[in-house]
Structure formats: structure tokens, C-alpha cells
mmCIF file with all atom_site columns, N, CA and C in Angstrom:
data_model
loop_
_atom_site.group_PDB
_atom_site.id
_atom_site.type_symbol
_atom_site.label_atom_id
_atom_site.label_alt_id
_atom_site.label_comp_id
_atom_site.label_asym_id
_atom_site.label_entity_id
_atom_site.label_seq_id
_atom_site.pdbx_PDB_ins_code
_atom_site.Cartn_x
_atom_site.Cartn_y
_atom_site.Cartn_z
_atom_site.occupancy
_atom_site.B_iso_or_equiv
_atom_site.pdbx_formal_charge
_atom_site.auth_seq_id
_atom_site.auth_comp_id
_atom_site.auth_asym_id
_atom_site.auth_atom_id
_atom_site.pdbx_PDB_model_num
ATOM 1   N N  . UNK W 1 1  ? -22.841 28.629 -98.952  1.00 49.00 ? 1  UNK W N  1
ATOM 2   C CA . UNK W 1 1  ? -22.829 27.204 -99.276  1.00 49.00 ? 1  UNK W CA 1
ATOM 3   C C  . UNK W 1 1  ? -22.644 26.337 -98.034  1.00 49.00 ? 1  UNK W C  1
ATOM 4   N N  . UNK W 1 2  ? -21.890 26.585 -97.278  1.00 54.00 ? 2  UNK W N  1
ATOM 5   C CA . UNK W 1 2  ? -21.504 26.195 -95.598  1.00 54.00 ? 2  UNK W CA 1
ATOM 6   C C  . UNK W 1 2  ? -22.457 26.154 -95.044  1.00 54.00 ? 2  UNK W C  1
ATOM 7   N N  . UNK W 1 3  ? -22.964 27.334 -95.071  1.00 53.00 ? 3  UNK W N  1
ATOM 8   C CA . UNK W 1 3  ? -24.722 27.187 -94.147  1.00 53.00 ? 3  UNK W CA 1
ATOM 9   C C  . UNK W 1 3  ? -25.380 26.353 -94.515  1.00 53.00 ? 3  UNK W C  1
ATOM 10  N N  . UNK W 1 4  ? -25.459 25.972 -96.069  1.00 68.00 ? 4  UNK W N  1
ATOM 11  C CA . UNK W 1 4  ? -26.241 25.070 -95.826  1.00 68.00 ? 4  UNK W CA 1
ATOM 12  C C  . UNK W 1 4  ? -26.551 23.847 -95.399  1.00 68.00 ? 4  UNK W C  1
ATOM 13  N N  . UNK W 1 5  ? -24.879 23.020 -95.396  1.00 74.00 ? 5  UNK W N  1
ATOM 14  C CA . UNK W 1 5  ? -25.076 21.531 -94.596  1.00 74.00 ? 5  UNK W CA 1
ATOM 15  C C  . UNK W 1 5  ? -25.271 21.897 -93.518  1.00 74.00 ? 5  UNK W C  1
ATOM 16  N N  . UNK W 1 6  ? -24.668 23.013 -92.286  1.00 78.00 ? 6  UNK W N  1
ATOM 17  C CA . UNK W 1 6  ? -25.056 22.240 -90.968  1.00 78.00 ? 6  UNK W CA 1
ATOM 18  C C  . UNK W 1 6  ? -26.358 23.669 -90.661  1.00 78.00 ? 6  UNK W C  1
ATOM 19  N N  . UNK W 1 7  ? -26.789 24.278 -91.890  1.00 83.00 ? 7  UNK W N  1
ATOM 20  C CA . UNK W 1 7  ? -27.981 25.384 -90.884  1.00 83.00 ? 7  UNK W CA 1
ATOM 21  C C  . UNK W 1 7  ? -27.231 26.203 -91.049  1.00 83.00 ? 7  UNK W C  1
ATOM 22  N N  . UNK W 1 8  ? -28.493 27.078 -91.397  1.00 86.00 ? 8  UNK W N  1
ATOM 23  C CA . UNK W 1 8  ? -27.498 28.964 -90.946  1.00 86.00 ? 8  UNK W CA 1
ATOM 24  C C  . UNK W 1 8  ? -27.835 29.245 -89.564  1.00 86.00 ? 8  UNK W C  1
ATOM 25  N N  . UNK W 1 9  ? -28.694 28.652 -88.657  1.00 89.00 ? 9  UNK W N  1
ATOM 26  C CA . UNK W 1 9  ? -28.443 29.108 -87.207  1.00 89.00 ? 9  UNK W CA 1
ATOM 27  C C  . UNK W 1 9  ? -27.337 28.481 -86.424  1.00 89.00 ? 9  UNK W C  1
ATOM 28  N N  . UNK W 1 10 ? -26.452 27.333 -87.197  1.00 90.00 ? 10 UNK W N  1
ATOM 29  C CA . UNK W 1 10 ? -25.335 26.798 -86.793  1.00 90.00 ? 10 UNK W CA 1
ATOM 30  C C  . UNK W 1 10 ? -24.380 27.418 -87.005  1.00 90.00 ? 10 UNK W C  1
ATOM 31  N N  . UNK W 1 11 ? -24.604 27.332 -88.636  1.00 88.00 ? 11 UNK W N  1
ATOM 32  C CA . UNK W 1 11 ? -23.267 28.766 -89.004  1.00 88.00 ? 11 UNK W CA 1
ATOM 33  C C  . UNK W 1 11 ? -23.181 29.647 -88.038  1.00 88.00 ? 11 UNK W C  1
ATOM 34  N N  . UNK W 1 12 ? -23.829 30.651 -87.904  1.00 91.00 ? 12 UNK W N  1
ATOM 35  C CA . UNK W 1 12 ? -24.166 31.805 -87.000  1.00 91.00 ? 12 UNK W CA 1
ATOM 36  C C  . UNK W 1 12 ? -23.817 31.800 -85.906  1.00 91.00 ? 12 UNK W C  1
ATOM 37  N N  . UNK W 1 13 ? -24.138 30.730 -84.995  1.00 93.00 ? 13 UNK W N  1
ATOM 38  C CA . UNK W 1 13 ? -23.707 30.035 -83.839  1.00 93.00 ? 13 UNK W CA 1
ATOM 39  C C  . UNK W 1 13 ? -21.895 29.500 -83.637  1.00 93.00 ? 13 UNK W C  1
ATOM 40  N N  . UNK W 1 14 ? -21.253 29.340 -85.106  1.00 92.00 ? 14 UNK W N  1
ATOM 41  C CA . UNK W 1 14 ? -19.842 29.068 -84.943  1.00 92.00 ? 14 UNK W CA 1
ATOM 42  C C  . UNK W 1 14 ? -19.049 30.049 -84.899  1.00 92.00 ? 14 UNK W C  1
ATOM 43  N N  . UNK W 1 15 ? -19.644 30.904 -86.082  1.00 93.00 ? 15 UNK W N  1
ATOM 44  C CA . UNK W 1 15 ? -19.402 32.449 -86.405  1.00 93.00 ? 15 UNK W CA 1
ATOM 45  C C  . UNK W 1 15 ? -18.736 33.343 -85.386  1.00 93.00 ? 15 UNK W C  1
ATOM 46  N N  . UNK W 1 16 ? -19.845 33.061 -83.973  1.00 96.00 ? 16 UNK W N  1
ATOM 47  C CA . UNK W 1 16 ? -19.904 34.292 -82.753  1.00 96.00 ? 16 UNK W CA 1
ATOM 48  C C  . UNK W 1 16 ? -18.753 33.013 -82.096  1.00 96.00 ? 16 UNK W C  1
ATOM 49  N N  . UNK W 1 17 ? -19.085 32.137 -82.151  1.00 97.00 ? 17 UNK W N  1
ATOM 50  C CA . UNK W 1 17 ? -17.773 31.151 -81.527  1.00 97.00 ? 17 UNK W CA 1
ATOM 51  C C  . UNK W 1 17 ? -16.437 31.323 -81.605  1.00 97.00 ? 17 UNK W C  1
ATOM 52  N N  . UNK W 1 18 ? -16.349 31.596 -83.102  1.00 97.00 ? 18 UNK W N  1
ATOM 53  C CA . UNK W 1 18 ? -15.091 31.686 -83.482  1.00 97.00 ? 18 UNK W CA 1
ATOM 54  C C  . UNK W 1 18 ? -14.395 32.864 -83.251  1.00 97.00 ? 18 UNK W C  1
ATOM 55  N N  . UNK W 1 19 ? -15.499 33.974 -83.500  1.00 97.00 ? 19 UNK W N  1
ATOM 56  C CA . UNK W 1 19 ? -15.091 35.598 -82.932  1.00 97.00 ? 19 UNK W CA 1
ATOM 57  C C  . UNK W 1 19 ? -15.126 35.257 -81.178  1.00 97.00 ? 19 UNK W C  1
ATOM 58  N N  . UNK W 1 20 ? -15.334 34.883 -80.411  1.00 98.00 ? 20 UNK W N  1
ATOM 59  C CA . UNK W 1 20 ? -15.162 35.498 -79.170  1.00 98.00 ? 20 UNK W CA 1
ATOM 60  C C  . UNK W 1 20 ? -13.797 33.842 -78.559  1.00 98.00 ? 20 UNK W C  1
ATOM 61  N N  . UNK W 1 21 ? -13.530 32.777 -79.719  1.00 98.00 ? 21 UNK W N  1
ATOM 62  C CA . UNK W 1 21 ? -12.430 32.237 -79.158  1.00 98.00 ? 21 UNK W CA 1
ATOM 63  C C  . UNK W 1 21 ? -11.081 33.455 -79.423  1.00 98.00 ? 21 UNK W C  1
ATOM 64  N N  . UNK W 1 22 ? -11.348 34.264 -80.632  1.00 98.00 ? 22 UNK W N  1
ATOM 65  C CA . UNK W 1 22 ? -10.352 35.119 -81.142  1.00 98.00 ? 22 UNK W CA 1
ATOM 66  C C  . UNK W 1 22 ? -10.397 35.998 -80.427  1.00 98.00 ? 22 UNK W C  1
ATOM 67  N N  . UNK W 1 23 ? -11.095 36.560 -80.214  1.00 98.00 ? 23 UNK W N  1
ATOM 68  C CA . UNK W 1 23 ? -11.017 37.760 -78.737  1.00 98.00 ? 23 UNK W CA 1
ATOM 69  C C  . UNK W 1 23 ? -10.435 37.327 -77.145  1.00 98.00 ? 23 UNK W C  1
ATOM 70  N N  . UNK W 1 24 ? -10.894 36.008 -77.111  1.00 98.00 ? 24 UNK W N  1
ATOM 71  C CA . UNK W 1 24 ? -10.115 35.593 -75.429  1.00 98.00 ? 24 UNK W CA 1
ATOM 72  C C  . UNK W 1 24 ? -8.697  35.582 -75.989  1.00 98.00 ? 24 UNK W C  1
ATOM 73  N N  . UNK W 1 25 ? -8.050  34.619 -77.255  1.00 98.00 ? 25 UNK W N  1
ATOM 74  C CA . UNK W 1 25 ? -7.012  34.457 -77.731  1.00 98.00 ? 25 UNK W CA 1
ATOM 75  C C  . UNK W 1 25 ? -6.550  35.831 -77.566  1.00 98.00 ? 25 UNK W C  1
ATOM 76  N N  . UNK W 1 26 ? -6.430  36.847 -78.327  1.00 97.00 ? 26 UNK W N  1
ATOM 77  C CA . UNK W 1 26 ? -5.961  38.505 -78.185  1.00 97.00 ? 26 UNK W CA 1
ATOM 78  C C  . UNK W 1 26 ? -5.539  38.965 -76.809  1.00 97.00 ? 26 UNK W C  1
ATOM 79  N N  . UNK W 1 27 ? -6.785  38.462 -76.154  1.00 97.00 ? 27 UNK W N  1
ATOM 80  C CA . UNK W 1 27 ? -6.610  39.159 -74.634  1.00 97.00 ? 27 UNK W CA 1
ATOM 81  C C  . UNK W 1 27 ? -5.024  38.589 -73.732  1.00 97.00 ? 27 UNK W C  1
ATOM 82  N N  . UNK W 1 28 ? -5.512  37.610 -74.284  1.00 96.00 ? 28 UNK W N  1
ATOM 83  C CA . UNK W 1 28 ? -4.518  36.965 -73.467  1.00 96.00 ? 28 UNK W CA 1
ATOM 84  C C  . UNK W 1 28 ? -3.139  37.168 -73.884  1.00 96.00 ? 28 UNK W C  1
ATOM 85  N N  . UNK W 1 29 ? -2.844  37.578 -75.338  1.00 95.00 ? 29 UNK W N  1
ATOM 86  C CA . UNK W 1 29 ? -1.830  38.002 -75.601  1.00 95.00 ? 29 UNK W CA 1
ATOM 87  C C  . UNK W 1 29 ? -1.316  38.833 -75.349  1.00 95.00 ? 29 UNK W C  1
ATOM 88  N N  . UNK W 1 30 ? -2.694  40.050 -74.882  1.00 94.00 ? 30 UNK W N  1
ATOM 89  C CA . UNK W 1 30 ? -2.337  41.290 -74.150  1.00 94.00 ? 30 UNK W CA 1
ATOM 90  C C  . UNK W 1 30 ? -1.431  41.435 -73.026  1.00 94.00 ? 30 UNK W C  1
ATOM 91  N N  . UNK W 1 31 ? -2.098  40.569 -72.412  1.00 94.00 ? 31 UNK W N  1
ATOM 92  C CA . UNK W 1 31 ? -1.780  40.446 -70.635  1.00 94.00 ? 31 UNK W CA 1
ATOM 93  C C  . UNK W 1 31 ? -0.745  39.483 -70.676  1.00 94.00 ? 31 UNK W C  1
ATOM 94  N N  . UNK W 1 32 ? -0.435  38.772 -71.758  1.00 92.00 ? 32 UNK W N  1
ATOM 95  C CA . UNK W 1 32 ? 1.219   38.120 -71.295  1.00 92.00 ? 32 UNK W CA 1
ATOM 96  C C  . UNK W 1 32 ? 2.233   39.325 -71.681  1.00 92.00 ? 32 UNK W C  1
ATOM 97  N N  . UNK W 1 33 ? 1.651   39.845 -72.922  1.00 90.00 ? 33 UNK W N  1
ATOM 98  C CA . UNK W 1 33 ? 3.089   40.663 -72.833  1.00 90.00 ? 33 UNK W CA 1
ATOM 99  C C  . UNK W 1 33 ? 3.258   41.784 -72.026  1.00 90.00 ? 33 UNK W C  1
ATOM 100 N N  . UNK W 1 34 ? 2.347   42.397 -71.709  1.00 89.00 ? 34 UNK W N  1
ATOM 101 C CA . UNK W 1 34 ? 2.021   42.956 -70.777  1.00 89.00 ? 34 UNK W CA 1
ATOM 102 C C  . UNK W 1 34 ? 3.064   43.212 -69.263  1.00 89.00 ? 34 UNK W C  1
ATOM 103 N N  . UNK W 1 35 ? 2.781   41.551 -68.919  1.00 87.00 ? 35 UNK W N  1
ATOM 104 C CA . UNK W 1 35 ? 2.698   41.444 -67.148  1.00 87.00 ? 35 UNK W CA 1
ATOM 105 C C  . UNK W 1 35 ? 4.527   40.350 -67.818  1.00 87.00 ? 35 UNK W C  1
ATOM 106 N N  . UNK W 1 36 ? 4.516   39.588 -68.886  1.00 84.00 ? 36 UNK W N  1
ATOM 107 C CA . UNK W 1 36 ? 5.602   38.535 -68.808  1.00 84.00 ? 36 UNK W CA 1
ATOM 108 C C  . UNK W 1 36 ? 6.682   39.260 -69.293  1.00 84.00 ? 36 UNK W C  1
ATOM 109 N N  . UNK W 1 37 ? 7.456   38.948 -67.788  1.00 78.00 ? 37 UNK W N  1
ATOM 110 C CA . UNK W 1 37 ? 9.139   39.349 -67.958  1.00 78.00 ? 37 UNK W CA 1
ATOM 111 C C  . UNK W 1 37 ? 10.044  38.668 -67.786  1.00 78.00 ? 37 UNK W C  1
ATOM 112 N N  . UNK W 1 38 ? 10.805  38.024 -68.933  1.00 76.00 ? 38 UNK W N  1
ATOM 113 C CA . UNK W 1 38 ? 11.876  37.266 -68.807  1.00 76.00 ? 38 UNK W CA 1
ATOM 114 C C  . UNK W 1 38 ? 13.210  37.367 -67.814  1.00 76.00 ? 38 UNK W C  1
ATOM 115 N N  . UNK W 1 39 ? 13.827  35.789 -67.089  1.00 77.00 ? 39 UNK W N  1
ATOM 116 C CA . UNK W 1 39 ? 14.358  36.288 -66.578  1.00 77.00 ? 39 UNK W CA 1
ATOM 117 C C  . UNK W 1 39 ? 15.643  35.563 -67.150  1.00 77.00 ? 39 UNK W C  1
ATOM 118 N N  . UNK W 1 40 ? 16.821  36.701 -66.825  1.00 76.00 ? 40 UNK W N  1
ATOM 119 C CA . UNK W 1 40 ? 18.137  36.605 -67.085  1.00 76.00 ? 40 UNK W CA 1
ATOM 120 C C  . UNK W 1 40 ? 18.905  35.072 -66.946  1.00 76.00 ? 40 UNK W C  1
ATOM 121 N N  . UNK W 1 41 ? 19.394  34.416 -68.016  1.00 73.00 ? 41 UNK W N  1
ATOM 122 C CA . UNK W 1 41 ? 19.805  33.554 -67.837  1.00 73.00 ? 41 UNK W CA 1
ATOM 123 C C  . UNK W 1 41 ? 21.073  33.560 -67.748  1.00 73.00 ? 41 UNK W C  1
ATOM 124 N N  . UNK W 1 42 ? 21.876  32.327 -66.972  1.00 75.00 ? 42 UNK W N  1
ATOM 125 C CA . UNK W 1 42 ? 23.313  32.678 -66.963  1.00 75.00 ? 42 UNK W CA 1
ATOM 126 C C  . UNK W 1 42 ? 24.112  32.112 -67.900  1.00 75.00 ? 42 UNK W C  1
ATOM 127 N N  . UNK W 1 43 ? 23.465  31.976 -69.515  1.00 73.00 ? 43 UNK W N  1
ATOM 128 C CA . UNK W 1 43 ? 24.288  31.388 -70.289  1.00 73.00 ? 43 UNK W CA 1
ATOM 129 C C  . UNK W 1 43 ? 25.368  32.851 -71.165  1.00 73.00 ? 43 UNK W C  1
ATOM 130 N N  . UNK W 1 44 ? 24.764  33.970 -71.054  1.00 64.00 ? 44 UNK W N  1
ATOM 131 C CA . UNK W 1 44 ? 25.361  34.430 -71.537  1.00 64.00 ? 44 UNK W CA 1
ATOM 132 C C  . UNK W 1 44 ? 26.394  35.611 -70.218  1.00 64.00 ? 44 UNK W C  1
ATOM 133 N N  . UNK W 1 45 ? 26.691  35.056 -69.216  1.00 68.00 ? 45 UNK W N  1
ATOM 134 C CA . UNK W 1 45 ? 27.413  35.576 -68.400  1.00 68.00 ? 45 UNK W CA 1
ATOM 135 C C  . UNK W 1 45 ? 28.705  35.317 -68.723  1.00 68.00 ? 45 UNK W C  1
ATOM 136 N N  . UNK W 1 46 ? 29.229  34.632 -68.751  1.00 68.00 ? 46 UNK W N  1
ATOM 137 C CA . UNK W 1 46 ? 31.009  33.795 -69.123  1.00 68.00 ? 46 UNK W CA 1
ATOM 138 C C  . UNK W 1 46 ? 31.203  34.614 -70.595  1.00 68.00 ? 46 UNK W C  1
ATOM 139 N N  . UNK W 1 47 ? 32.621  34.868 -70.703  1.00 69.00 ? 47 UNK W N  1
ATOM 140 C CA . UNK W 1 47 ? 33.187  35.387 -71.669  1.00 69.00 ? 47 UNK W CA 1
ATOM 141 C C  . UNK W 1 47 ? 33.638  33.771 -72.843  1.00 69.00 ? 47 UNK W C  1
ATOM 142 N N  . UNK W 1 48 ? 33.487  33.897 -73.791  1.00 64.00 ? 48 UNK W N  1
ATOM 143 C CA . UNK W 1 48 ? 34.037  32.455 -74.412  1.00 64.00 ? 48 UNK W CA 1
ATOM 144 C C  . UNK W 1 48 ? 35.380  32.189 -74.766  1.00 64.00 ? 48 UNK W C  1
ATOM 145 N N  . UNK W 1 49 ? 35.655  31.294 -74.286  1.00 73.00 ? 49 UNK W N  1
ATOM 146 C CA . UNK W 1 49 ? 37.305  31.327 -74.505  1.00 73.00 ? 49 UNK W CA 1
ATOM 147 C C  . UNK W 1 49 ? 37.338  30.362 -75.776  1.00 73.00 ? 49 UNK W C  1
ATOM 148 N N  . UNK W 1 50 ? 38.730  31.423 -76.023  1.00 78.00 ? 50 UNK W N  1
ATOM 149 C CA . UNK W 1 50 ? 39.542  31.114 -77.212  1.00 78.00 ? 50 UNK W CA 1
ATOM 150 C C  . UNK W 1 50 ? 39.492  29.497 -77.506  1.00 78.00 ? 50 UNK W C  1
ATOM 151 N N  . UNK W 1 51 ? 39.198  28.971 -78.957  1.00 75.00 ? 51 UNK W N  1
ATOM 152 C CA . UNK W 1 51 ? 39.583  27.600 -79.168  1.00 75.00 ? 51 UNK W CA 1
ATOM 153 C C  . UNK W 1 51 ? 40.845  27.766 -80.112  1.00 75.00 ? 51 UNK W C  1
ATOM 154 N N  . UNK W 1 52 ? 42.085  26.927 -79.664  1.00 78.00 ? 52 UNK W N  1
ATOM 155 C CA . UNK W 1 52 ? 42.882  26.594 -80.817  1.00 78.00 ? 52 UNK W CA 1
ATOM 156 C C  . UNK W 1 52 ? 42.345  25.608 -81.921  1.00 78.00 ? 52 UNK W C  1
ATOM 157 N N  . UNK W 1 53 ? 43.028  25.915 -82.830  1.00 75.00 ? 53 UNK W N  1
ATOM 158 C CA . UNK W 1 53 ? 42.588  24.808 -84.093  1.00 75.00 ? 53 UNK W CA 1
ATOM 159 C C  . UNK W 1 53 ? 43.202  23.192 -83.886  1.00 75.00 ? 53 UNK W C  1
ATOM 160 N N  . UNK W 1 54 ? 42.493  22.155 -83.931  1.00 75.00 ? 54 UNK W N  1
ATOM 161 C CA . UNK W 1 54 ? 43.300  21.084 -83.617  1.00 75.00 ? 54 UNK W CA 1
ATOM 162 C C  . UNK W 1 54 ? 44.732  20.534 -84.305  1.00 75.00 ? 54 UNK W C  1
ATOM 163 N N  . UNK W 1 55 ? 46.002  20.207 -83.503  1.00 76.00 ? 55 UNK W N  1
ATOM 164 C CA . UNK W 1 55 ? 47.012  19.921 -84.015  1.00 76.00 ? 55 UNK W CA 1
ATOM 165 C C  . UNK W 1 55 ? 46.706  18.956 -85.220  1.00 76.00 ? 55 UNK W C  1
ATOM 166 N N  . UNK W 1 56 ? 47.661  19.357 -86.562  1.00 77.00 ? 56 UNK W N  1
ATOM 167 C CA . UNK W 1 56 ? 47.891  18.162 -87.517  1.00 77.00 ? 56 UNK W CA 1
ATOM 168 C C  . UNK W 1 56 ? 48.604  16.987 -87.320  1.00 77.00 ? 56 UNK W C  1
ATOM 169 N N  . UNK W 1 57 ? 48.243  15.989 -87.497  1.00 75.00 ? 57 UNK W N  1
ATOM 170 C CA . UNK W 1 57 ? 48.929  14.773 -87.346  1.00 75.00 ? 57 UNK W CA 1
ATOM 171 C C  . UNK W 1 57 ? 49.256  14.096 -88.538  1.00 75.00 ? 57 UNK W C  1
ATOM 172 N N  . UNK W 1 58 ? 50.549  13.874 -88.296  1.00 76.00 ? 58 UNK W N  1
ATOM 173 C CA . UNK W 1 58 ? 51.219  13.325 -89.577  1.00 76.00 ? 58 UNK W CA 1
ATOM 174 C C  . UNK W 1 58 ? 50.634  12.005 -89.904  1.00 76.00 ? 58 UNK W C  1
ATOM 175 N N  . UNK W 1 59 ? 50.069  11.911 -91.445  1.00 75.00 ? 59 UNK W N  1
ATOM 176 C CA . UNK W 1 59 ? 50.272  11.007 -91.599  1.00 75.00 ? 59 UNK W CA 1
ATOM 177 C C  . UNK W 1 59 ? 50.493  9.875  -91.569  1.00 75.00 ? 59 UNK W C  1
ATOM 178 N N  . UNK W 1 60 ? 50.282  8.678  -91.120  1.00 73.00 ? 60 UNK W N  1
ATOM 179 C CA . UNK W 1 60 ? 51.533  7.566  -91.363  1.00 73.00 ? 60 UNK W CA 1
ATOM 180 C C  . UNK W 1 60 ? 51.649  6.799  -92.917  1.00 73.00 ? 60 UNK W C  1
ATOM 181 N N  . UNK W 1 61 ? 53.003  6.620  -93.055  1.00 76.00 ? 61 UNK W N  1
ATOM 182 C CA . UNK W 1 61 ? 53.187  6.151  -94.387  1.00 76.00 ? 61 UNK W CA 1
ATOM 183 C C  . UNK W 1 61 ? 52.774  4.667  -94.270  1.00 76.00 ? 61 UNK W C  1
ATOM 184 N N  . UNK W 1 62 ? 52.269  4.671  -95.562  1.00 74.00 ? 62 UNK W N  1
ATOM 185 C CA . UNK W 1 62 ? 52.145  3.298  -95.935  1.00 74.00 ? 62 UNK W CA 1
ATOM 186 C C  . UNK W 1 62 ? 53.166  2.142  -96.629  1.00 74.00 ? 62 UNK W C  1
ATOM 187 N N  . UNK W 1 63 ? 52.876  1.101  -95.861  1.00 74.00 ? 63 UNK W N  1
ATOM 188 C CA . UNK W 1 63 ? 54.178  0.198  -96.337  1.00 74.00 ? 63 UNK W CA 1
ATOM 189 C C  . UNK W 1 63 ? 53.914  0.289  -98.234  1.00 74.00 ? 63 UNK W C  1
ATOM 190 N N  . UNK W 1 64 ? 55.248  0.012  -98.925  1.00 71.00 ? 64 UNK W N  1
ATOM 191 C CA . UNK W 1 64 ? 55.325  -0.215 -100.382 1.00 71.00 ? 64 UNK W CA 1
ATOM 192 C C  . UNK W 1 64 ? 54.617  -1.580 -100.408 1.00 71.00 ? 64 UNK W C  1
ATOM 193 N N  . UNK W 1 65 ? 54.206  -1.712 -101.488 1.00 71.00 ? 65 UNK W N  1
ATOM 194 C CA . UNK W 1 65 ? 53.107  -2.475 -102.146 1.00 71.00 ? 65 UNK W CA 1
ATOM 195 C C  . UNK W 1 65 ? 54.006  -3.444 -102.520 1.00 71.00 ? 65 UNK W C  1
ATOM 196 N N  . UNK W 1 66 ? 54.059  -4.935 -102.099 1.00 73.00 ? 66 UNK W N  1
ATOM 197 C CA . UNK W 1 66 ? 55.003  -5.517 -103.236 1.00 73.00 ? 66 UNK W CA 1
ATOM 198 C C  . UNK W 1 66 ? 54.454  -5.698 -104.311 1.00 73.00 ? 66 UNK W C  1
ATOM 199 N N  . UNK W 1 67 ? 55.926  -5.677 -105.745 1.00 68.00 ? 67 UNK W N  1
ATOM 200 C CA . UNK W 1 67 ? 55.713  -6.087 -106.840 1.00 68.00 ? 67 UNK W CA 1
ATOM 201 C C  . UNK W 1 67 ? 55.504  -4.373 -107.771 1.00 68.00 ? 67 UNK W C  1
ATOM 202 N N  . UNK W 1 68 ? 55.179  -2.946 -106.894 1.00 62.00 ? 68 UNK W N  1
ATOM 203 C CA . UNK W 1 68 ? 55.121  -2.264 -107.607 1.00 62.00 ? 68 UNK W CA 1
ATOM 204 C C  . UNK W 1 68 ? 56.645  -0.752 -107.332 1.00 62.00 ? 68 UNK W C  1
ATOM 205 N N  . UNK W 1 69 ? 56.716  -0.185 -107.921 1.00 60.00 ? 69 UNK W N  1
ATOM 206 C CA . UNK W 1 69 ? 57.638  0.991  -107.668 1.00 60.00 ? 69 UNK W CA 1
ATOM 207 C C  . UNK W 1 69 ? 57.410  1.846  -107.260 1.00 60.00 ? 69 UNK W C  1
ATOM 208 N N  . UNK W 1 70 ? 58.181  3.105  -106.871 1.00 58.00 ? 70 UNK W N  1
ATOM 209 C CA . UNK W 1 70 ? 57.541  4.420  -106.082 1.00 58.00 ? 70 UNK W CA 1
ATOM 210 C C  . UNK W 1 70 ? 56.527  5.205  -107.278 1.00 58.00 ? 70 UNK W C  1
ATOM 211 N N  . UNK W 1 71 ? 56.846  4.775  -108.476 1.00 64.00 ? 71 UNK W N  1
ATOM 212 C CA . UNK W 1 71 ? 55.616  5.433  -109.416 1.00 64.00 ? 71 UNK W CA 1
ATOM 213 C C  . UNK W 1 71 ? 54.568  4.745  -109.825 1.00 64.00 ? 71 UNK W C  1
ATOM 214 N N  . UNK W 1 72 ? 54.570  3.602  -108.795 1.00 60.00 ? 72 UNK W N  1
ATOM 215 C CA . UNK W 1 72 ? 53.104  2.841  -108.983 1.00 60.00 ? 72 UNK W CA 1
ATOM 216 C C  . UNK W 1 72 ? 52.937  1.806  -110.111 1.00 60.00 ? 72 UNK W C  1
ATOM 217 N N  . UNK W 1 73 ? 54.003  1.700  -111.005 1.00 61.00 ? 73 UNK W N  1
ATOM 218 C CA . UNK W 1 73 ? 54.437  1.017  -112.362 1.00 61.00 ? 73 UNK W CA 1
ATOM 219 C C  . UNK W 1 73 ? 55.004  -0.381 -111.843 1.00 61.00 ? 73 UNK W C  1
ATOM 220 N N  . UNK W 1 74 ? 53.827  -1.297 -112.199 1.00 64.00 ? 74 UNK W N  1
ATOM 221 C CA . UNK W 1 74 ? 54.375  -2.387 -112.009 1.00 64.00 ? 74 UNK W CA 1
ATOM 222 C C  . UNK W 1 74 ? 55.814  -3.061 -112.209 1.00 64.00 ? 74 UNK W C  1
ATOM 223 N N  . UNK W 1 75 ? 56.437  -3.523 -111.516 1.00 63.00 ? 75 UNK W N  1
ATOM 224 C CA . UNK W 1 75 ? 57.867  -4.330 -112.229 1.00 63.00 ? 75 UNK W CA 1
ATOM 225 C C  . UNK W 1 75 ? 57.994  -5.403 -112.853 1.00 63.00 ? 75 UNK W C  1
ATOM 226 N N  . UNK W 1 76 ? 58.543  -5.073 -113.781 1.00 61.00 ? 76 UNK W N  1
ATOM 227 C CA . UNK W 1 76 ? 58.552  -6.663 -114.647 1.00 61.00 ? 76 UNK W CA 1
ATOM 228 C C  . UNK W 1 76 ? 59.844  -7.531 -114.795 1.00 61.00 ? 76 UNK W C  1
#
């Protein structure tokens, strides 16, 4: 169905295109892994030091509310 909008000698023509972009693609995958050797980085040289957990900090209380009690019950 493809062939027929642009031609089957186009088709044909993308066809071998597409096979020999996929073949340089391959090659080249060959020869990086091949020849490519990573080199050592120094992030994992250092030992990691210990974190403490951050100190708790108290609170601060809040002033009493006027007009109410320590159980929140209005005064009348």
C-alpha cells in the first residue's frame, strides 16, 4: 500500500536506505564497545561519613488565649 504513493522504486530505494543506516548504526555500536573504556571517577573514592539525625527542638509554648481555659472551654 506504501509503494504505492511514493513508487515501488522509491520504496525499494528507502528499504536499502534504511537497511544500510541500520548496519552503519550496529557497526558503530560494535566499535564503541569494543575500543570505549570508562574512566574511574573520583566520586566513589571517599568513604561516607556518618550523618547524625537532626537535634529536636522544643517547641515553644504558646501564650493562653484570653477568655478561654487550659481545656479550651470558654469562660463564662
Amino acid at each position: 500500500m506504501a509503494s504505492g504513493l511514493l513508487g515501488t522504486k522509491t520504496g525499494d530505494f528507502l528499504t536499502w536506505v534504511t537497511i544500510g543506516v541500520v548496519g552503519v548504526f550496529l557497526t558503530l555500536a560494535v566499535i564503541m564497545a569494543k575500543f570505549y573504556k570508562p574512566e574511574i571517577s573520583q566520586f566513589g573514592e571517599t568513604t561516607p561519613q556518618q550523618q547524625s539525625a537532626p537535634q529536636q527542638q522544643e517547641k515553644p509554648e504558646l501564650p493562653p488565649v484570653p477568655g478561654q481555659t487550659e481545656t479550651n472551654m470558654p469562660v463564662k
